[in-house]
mmCIF file of C-alpha atoms in Angstrom:
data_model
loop_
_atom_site.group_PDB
_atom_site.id
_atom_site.type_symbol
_atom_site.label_atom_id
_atom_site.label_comp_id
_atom_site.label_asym_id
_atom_site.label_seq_id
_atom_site.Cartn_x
_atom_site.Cartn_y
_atom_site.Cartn_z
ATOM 1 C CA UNK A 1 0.000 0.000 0.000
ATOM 2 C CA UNK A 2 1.606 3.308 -0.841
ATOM 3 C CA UNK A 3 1.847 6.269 1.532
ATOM 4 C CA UNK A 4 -0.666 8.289 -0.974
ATOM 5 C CA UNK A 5 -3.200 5.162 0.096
ATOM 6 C CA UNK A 6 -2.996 5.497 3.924
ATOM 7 C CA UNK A 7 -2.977 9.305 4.255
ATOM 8 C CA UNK A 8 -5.919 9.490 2.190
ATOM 9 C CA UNK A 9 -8.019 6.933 4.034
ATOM 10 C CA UNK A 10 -6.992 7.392 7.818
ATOM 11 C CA UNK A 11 -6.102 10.229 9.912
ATOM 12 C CA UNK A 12 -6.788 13.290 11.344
ATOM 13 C CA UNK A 13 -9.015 15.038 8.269
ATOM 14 C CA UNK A 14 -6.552 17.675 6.069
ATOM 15 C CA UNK A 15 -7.451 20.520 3.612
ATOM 16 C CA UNK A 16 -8.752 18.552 -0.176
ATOM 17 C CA UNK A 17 -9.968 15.701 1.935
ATOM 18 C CA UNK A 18 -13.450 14.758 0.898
ATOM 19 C CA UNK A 19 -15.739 14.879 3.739
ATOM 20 C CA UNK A 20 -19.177 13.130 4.248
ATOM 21 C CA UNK A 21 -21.311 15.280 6.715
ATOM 22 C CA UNK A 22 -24.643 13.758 8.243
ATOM 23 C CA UNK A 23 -26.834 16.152 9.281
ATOM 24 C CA UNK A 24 -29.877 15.299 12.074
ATOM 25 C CA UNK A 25 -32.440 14.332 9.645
ATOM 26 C CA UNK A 26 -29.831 11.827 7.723
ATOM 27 C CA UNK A 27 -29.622 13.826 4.977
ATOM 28 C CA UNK A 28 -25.806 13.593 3.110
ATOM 29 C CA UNK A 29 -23.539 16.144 1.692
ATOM 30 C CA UNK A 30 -20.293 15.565 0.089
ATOM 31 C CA UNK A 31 -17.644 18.804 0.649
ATOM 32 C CA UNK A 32 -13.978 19.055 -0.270
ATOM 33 C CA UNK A 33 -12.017 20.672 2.724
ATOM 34 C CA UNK A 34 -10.696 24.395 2.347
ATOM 35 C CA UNK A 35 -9.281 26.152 4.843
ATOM 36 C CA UNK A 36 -11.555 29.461 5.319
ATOM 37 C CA UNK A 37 -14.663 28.129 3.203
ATOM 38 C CA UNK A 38 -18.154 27.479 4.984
ATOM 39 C CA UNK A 39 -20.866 24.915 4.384
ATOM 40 C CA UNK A 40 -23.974 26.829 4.250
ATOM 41 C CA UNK A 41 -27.607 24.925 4.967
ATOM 42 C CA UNK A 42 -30.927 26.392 5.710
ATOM 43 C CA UNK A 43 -29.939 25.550 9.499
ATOM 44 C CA UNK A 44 -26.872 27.484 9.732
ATOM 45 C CA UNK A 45 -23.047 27.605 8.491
ATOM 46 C CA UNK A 46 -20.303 24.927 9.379
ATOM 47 C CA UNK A 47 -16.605 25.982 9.211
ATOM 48 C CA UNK A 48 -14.428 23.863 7.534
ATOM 49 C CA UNK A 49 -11.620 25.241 10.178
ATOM 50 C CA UNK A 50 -14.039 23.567 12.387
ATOM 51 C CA UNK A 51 -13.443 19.883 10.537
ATOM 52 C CA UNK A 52 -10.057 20.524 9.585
ATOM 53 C CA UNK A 53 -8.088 18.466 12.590
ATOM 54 C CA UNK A 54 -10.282 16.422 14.274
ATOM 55 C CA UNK A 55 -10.542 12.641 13.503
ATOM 56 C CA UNK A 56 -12.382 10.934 11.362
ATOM 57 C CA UNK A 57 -15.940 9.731 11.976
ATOM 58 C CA UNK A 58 -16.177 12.718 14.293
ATOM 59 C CA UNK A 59 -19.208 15.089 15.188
ATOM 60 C CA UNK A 60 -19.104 18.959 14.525
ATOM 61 C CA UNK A 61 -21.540 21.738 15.656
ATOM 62 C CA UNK A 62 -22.629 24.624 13.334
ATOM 63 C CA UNK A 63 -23.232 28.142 14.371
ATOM 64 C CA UNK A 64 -26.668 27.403 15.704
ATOM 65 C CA UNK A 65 -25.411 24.141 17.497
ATOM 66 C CA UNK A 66 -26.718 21.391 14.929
ATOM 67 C CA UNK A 67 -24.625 18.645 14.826
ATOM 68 C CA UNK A 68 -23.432 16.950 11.782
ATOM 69 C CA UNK A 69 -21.341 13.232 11.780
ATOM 70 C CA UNK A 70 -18.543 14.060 9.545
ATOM 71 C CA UNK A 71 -16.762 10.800 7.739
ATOM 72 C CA UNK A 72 -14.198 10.351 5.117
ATOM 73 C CA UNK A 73 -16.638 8.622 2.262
ATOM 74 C CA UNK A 74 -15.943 4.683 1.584
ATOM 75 C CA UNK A 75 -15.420 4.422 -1.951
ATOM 76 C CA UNK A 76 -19.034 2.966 -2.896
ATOM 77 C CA UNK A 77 -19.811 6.636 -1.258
ATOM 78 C CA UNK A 78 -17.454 8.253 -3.656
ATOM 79 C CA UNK A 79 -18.691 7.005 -6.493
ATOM 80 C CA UNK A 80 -22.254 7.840 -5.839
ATOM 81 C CA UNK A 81 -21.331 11.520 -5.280
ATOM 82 C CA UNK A 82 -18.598 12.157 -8.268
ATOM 83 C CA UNK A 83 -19.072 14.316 -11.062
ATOM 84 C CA UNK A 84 -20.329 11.780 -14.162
ATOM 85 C CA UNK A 85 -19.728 12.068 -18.220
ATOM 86 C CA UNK A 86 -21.504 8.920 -18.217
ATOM 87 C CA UNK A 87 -23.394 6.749 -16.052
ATOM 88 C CA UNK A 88 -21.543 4.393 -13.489
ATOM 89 C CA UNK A 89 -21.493 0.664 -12.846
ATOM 90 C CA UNK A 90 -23.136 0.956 -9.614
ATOM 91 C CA UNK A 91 -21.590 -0.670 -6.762
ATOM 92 C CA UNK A 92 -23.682 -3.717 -6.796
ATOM 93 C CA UNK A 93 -22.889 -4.286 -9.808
ATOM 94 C CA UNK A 94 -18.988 -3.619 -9.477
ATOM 95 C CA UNK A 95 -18.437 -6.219 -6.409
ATOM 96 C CA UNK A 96 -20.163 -8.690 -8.544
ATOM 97 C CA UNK A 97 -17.546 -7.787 -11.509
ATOM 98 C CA UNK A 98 -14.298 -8.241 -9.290
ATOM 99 C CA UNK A 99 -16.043 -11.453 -8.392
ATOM 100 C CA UNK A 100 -17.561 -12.942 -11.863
ATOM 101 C CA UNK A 101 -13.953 -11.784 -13.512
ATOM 102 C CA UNK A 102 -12.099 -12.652 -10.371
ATOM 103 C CA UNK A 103 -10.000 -9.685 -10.509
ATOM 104 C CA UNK A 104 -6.638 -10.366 -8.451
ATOM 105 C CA UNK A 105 -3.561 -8.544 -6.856
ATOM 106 C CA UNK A 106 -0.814 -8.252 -10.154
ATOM 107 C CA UNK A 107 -3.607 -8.613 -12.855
ATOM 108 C CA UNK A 108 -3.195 -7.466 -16.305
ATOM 109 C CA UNK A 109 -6.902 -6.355 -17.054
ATOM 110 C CA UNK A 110 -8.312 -4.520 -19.928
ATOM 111 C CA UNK A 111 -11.760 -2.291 -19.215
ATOM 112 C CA UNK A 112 -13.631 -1.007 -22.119
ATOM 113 C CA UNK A 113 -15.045 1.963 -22.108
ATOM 114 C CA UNK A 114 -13.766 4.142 -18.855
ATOM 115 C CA UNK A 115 -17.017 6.312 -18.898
ATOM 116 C CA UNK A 116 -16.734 8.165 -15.453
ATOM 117 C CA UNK A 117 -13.880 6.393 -14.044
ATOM 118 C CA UNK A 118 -15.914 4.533 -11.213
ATOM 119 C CA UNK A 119 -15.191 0.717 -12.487
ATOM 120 C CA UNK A 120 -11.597 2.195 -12.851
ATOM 121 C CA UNK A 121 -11.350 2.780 -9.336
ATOM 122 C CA UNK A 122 -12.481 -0.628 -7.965
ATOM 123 C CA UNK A 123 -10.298 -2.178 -10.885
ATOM 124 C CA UNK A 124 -7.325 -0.063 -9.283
ATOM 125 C CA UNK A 125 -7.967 -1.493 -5.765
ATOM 126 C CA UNK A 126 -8.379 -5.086 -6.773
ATOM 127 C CA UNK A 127 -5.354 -5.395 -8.923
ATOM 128 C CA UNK A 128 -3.227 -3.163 -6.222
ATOM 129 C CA UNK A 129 0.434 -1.695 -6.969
ATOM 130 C CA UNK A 130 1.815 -4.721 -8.724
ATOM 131 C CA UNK A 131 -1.312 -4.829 -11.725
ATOM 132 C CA UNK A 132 -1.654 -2.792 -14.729
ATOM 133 C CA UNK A 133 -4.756 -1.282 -15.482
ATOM 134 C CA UNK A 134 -5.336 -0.914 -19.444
ATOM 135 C CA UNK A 135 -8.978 1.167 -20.003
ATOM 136 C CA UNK A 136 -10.157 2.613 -23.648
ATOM 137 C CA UNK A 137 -12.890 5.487 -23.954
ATOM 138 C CA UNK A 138 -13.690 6.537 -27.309
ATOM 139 C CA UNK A 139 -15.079 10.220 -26.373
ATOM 140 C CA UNK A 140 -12.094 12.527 -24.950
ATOM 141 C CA UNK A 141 -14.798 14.486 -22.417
ATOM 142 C CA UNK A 142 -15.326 10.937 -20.462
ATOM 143 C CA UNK A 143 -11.680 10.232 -20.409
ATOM 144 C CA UNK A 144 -10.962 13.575 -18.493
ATOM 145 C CA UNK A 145 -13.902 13.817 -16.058
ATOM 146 C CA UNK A 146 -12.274 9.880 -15.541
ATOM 147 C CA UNK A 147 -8.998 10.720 -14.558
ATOM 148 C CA UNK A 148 -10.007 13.844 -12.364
ATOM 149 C CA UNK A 149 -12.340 11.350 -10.374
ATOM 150 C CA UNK A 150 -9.434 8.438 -9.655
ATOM 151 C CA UNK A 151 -6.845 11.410 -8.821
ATOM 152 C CA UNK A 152 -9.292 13.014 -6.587
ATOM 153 C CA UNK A 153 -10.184 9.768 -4.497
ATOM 154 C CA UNK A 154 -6.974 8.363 -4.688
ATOM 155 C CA UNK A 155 -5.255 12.191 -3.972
ATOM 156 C CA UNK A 156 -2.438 10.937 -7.214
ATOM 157 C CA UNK A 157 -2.587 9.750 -10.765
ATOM 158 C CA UNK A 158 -1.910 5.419 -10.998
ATOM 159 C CA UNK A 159 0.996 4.959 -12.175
ATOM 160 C CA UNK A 160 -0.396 1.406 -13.346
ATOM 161 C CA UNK A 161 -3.197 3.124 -15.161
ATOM 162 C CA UNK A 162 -3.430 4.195 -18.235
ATOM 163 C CA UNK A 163 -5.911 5.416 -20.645
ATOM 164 C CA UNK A 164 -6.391 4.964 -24.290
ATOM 165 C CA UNK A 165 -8.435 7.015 -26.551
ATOM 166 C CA UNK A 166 -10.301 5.037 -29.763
ATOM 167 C CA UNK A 167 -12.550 2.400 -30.761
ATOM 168 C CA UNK A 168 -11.277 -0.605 -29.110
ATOM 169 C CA UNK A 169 -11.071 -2.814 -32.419
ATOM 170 C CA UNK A 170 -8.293 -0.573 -33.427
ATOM 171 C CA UNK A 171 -6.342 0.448 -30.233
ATOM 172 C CA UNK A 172 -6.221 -2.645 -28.531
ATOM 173 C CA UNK A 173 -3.999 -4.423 -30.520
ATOM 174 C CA UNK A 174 -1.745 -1.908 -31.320
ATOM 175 C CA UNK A 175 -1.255 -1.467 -26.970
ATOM 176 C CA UNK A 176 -1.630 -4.971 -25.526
ATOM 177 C CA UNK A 177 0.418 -7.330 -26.942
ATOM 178 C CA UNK A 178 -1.223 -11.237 -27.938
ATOM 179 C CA UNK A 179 -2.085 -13.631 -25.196
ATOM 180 C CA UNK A 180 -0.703 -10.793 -22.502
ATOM 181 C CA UNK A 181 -3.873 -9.874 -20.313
ATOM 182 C CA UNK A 182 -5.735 -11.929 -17.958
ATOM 183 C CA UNK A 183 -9.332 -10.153 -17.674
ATOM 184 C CA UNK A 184 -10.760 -7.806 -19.989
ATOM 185 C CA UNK A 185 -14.336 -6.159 -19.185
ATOM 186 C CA UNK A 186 -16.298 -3.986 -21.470
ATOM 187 C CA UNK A 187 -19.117 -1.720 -20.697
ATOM 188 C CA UNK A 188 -20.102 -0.723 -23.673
ATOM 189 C CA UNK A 189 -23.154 -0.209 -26.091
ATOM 190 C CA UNK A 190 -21.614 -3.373 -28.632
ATOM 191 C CA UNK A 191 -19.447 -5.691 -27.058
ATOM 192 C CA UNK A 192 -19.722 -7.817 -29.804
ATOM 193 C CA UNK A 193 -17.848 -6.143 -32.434
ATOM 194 C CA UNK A 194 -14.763 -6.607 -30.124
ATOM 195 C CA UNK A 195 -14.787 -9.814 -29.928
ATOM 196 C CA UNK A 196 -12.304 -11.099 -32.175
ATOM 197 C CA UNK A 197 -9.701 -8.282 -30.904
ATOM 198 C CA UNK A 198 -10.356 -9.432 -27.325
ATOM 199 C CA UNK A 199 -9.548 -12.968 -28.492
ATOM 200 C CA UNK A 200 -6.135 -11.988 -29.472
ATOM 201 C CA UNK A 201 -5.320 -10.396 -26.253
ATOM 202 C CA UNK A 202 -6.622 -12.687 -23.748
ATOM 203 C CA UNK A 203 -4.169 -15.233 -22.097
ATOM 204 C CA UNK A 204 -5.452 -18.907 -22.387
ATOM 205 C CA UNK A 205 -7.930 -19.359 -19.014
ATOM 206 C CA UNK A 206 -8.543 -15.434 -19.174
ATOM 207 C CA UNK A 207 -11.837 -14.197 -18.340
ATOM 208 C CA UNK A 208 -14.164 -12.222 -20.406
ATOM 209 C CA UNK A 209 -16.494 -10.167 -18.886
ATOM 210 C CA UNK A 210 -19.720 -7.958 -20.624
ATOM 211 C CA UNK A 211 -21.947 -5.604 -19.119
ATOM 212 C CA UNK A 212 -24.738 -4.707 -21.137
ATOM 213 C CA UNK A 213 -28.130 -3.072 -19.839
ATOM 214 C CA UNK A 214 -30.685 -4.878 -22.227
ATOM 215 C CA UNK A 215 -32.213 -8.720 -23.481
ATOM 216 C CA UNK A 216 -31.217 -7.809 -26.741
ATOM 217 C CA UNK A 217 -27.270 -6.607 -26.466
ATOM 218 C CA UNK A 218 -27.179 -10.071 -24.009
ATOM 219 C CA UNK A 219 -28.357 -12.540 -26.650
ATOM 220 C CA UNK A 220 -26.364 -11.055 -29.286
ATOM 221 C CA UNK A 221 -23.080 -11.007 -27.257
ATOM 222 C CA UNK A 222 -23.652 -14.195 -25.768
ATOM 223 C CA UNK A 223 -24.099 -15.743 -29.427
ATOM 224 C CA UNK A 224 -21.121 -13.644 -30.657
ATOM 225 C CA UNK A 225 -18.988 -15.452 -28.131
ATOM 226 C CA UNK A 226 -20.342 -18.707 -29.115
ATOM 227 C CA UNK A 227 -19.853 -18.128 -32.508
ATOM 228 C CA UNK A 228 -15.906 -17.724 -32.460
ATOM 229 C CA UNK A 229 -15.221 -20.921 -31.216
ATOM 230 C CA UNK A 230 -12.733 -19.307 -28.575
ATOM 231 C CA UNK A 231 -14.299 -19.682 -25.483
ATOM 232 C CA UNK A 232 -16.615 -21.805 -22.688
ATOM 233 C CA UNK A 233 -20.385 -21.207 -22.879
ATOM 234 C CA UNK A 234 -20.810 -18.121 -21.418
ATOM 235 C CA UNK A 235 -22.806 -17.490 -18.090
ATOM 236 C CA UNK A 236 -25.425 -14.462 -17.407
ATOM 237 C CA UNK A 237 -26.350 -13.035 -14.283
ATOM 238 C CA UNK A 238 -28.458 -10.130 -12.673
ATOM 239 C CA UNK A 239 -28.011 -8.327 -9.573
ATOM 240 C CA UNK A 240 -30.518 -7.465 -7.426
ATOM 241 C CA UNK A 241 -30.321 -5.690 -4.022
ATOM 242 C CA UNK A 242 -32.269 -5.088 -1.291
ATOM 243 C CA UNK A 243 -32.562 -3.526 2.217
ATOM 244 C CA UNK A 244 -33.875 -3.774 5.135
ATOM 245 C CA UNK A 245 -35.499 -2.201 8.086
ATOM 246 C CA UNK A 246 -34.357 -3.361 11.534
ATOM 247 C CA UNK A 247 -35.096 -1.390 14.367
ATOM 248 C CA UNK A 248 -36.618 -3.310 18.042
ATOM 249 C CA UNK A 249 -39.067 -5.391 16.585
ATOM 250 C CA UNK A 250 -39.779 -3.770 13.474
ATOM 251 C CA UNK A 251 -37.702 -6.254 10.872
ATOM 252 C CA UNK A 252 -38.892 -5.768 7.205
ATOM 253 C CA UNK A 253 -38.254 -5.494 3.951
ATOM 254 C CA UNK A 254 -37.494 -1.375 2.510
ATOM 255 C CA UNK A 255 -40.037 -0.314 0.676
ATOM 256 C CA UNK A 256 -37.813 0.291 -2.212
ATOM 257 C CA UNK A 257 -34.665 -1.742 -3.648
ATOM 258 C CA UNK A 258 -32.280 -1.753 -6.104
ATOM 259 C CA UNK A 259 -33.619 -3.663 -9.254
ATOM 260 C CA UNK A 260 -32.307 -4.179 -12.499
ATOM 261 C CA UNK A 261 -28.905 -1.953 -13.416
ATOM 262 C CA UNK A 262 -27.582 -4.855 -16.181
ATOM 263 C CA UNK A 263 -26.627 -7.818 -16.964
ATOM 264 C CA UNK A 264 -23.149 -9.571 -16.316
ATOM 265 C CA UNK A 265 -22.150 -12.309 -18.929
ATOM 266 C CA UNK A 266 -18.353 -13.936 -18.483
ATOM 267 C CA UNK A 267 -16.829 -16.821 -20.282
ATOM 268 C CA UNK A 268 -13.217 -17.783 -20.107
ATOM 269 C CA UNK A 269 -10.431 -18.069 -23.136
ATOM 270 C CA UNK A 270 -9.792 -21.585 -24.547
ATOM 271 C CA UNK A 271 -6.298 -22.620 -25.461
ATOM 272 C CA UNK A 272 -5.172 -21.925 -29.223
ATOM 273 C CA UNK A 273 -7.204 -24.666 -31.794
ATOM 274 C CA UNK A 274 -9.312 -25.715 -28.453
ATOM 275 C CA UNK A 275 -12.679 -27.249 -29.599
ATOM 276 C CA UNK A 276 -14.766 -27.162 -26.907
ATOM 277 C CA UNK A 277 -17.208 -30.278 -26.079
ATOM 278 C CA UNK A 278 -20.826 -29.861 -26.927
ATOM 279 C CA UNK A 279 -23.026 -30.057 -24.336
ATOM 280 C CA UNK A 280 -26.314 -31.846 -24.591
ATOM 281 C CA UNK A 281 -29.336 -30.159 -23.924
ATOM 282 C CA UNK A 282 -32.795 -29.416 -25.526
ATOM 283 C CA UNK A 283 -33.332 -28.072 -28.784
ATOM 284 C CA UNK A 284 -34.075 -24.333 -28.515
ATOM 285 C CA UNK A 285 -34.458 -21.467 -30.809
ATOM 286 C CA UNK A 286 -30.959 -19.667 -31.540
ATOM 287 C CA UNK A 287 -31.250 -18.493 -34.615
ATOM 288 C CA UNK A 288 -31.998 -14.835 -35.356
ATOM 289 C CA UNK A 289 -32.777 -13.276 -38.555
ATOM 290 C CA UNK A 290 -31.237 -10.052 -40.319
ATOM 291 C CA UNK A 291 -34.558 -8.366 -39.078
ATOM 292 C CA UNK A 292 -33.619 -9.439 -35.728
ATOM 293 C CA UNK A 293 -29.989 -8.062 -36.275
ATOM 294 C CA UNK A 294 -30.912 -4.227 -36.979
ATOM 295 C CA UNK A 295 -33.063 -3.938 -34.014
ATOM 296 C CA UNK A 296 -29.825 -4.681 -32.308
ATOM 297 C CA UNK A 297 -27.254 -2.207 -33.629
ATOM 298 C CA UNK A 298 -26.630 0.393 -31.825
ATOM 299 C CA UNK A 299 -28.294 3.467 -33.758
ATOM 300 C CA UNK A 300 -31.747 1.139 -32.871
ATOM 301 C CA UNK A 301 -30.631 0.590 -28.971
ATOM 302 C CA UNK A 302 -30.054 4.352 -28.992
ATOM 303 C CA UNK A 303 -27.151 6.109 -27.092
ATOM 304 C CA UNK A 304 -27.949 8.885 -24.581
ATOM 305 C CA UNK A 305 -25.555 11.960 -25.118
ATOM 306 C CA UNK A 306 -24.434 14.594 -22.594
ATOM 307 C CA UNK A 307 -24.497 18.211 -23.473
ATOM 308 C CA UNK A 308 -21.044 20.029 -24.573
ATOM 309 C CA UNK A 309 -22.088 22.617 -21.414
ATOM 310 C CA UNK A 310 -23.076 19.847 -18.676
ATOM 311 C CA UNK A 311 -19.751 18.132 -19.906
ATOM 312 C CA UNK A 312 -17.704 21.197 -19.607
ATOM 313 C CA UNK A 313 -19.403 22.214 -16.213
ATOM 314 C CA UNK A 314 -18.634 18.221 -15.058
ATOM 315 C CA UNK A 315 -15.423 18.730 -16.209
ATOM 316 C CA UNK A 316 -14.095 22.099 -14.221
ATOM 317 C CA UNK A 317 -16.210 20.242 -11.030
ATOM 318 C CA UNK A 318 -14.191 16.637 -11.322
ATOM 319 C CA UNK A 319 -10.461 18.821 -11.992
ATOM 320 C CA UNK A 320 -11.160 20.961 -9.146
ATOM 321 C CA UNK A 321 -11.637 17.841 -6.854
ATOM 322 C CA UNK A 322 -8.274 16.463 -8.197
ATOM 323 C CA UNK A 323 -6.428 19.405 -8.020
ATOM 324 C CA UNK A 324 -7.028 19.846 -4.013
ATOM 325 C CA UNK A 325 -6.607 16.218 -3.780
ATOM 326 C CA UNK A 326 -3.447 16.614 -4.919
ATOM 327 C CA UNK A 327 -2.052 19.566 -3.288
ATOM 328 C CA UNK A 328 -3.010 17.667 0.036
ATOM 329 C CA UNK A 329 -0.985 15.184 -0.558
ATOM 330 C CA UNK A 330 2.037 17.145 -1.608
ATOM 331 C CA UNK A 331 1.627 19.137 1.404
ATOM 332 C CA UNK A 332 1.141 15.995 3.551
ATOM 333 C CA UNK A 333 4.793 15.187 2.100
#
């Protein structure tokens, strides 16, 4: 663990720490320490002199004596809270990822695309110091609100991490050499036409991994990866989560949970010329036609877009975290 690592997630709190304040009614606010600044609610105004040297998972008084819990936020927190490009793998769905892929200490692993950098950050963790991080974004915007987010949690830019811009199909193979990385996982709109690229790189035994948010883009991946011959039958799963209410005798189910997000589908590399055995099961309808096909490309799926000004206004708000992040740390040293 590096020095960067245990300064930022233990200690007394320091100026550009991130700072999770509870307020009575359990209502959360995320603020980035400056010495001098104030935290203004409709119940009064909270130094952050006031936060600035006491310990973590301490409680502070405002000016009208309210009290606020004040924590360093876990990284599930910090992902919730972070300025976006485009959506996040939630958490649920990112534990499940470092399982499915089993994503280990030292691992070569390629992610596909970076959109906000929060899958990054749990990659970054998994693999630790001694793995290398490989991610591709296509769209330049999401690749820089990205990198702002991992330097402002992490208080540093990875070393291990780097990030590619371009279509995958082209890049990939011209920056991972064949048979060289052990777990590649693509969020992306079509997995599918990476495929064959993803092939090449994978290490025999490697695991690929696909999130994809509809029926349609999981049928047509999982048959892609059938259809190359390269790997085991792939598996599909959903995530679900839900809470519950515990207090005395009251034990129930929350009224609300955390339904569908997407689906995970893995299967591992086969060695080179590798048939695989057939397995016997019931007849069933695979086949699709070219009807079929077009109502699964990606102009038909559809693509949401982020405005040039939210991006730009995401942009200056995920840089600003980084760059007090950052000057903490070199202060700290």
């Amino acid at each position: 663990m590096s020095d960067n690592q245990v300064i930022q997630n233990s200690g007394p709190f320091r100026a550009g720490d991130r700072v999770q304040l509870t307020g009575p009614k359990g209502k959360l606010n995320t603020i980035t320490l400056e010495p001098g600044k104030t935290f203004h609610t409709h119940r009064g105004i909270l130094e952050h002199n006031d936060i600035i040297g006491r310990p973590d998972a301490s409680v502070v008084t405002n000016n009208v004596g309210v009290e606020h819990l004040a924590l360093r936020p876990l990284l599930i927190d910090f992902v919730m809270s972070m300025p976006r490009g485009a959506a996040i793998i939630y958490p649920k769905d990112a534990a499940q990822i470092l399982a499915q892929a089993d994503i280990f200490p030292g691992a070569t692993v390629v992610e596909a695309g970076v959109g906000s950098g929060a899958l990054s950050l749990w990659l970054l963790r998994a693999i630790g110091p001694a793995g290398t991080l490989a991610s591709f974004e296509r769209r330049e915007e999401f690749s820089d609100v990205a990198r702002a987010n991992v330097a402002t949690f992490l208080g540093h830019d990875p070393q291990n991490w780097s990030i590619t811009l371009g279509d995958l199909s082209d890049t990939l193979p011209e920056t991972m050499p064949a048979q060289s990385v052990d777990r590649v996982v693509l969020d992306m709109l079509a997995p599918w036409e990476c495929i064959d690229v993803v092939s090449d790189a994978l290490k025999p035994g490697g695991v690929l991994l696909c999130y994809v948010a509809t029926v349609t883009q999981l049928s047509r991946v999982a048959e892609a990866i059938r259809a190359t011959g390269n790997y085991t039958n792939p598996d599909s799963h959903e995530t679900m989560v839900r809470g519950w209410h515990v207090e005395g005798l009251a034990v129930r189910p929350d009224h609300r949970m955390i339904g569908h997000t997407g689906f995970l589908i893995t299967a591992r590399r086969l060695a080179p010329d590798t048939i695989l055995p057939e397995l016997k099961r019931r007849p069933s309808k695979t086949d699709f036609s070219d009807a079929d096909v077009e109502l699964w490309t990606p102009g038909a799926l559809g693509e949401r877009s982020v405005s040039a000004k939210v991006m730009r206004k995401r942009n200056r708000t995920a840089e600003n975290g980084a760059a007090l992040s950052k000057a903490r740390d070199l202060d700290a040293g």
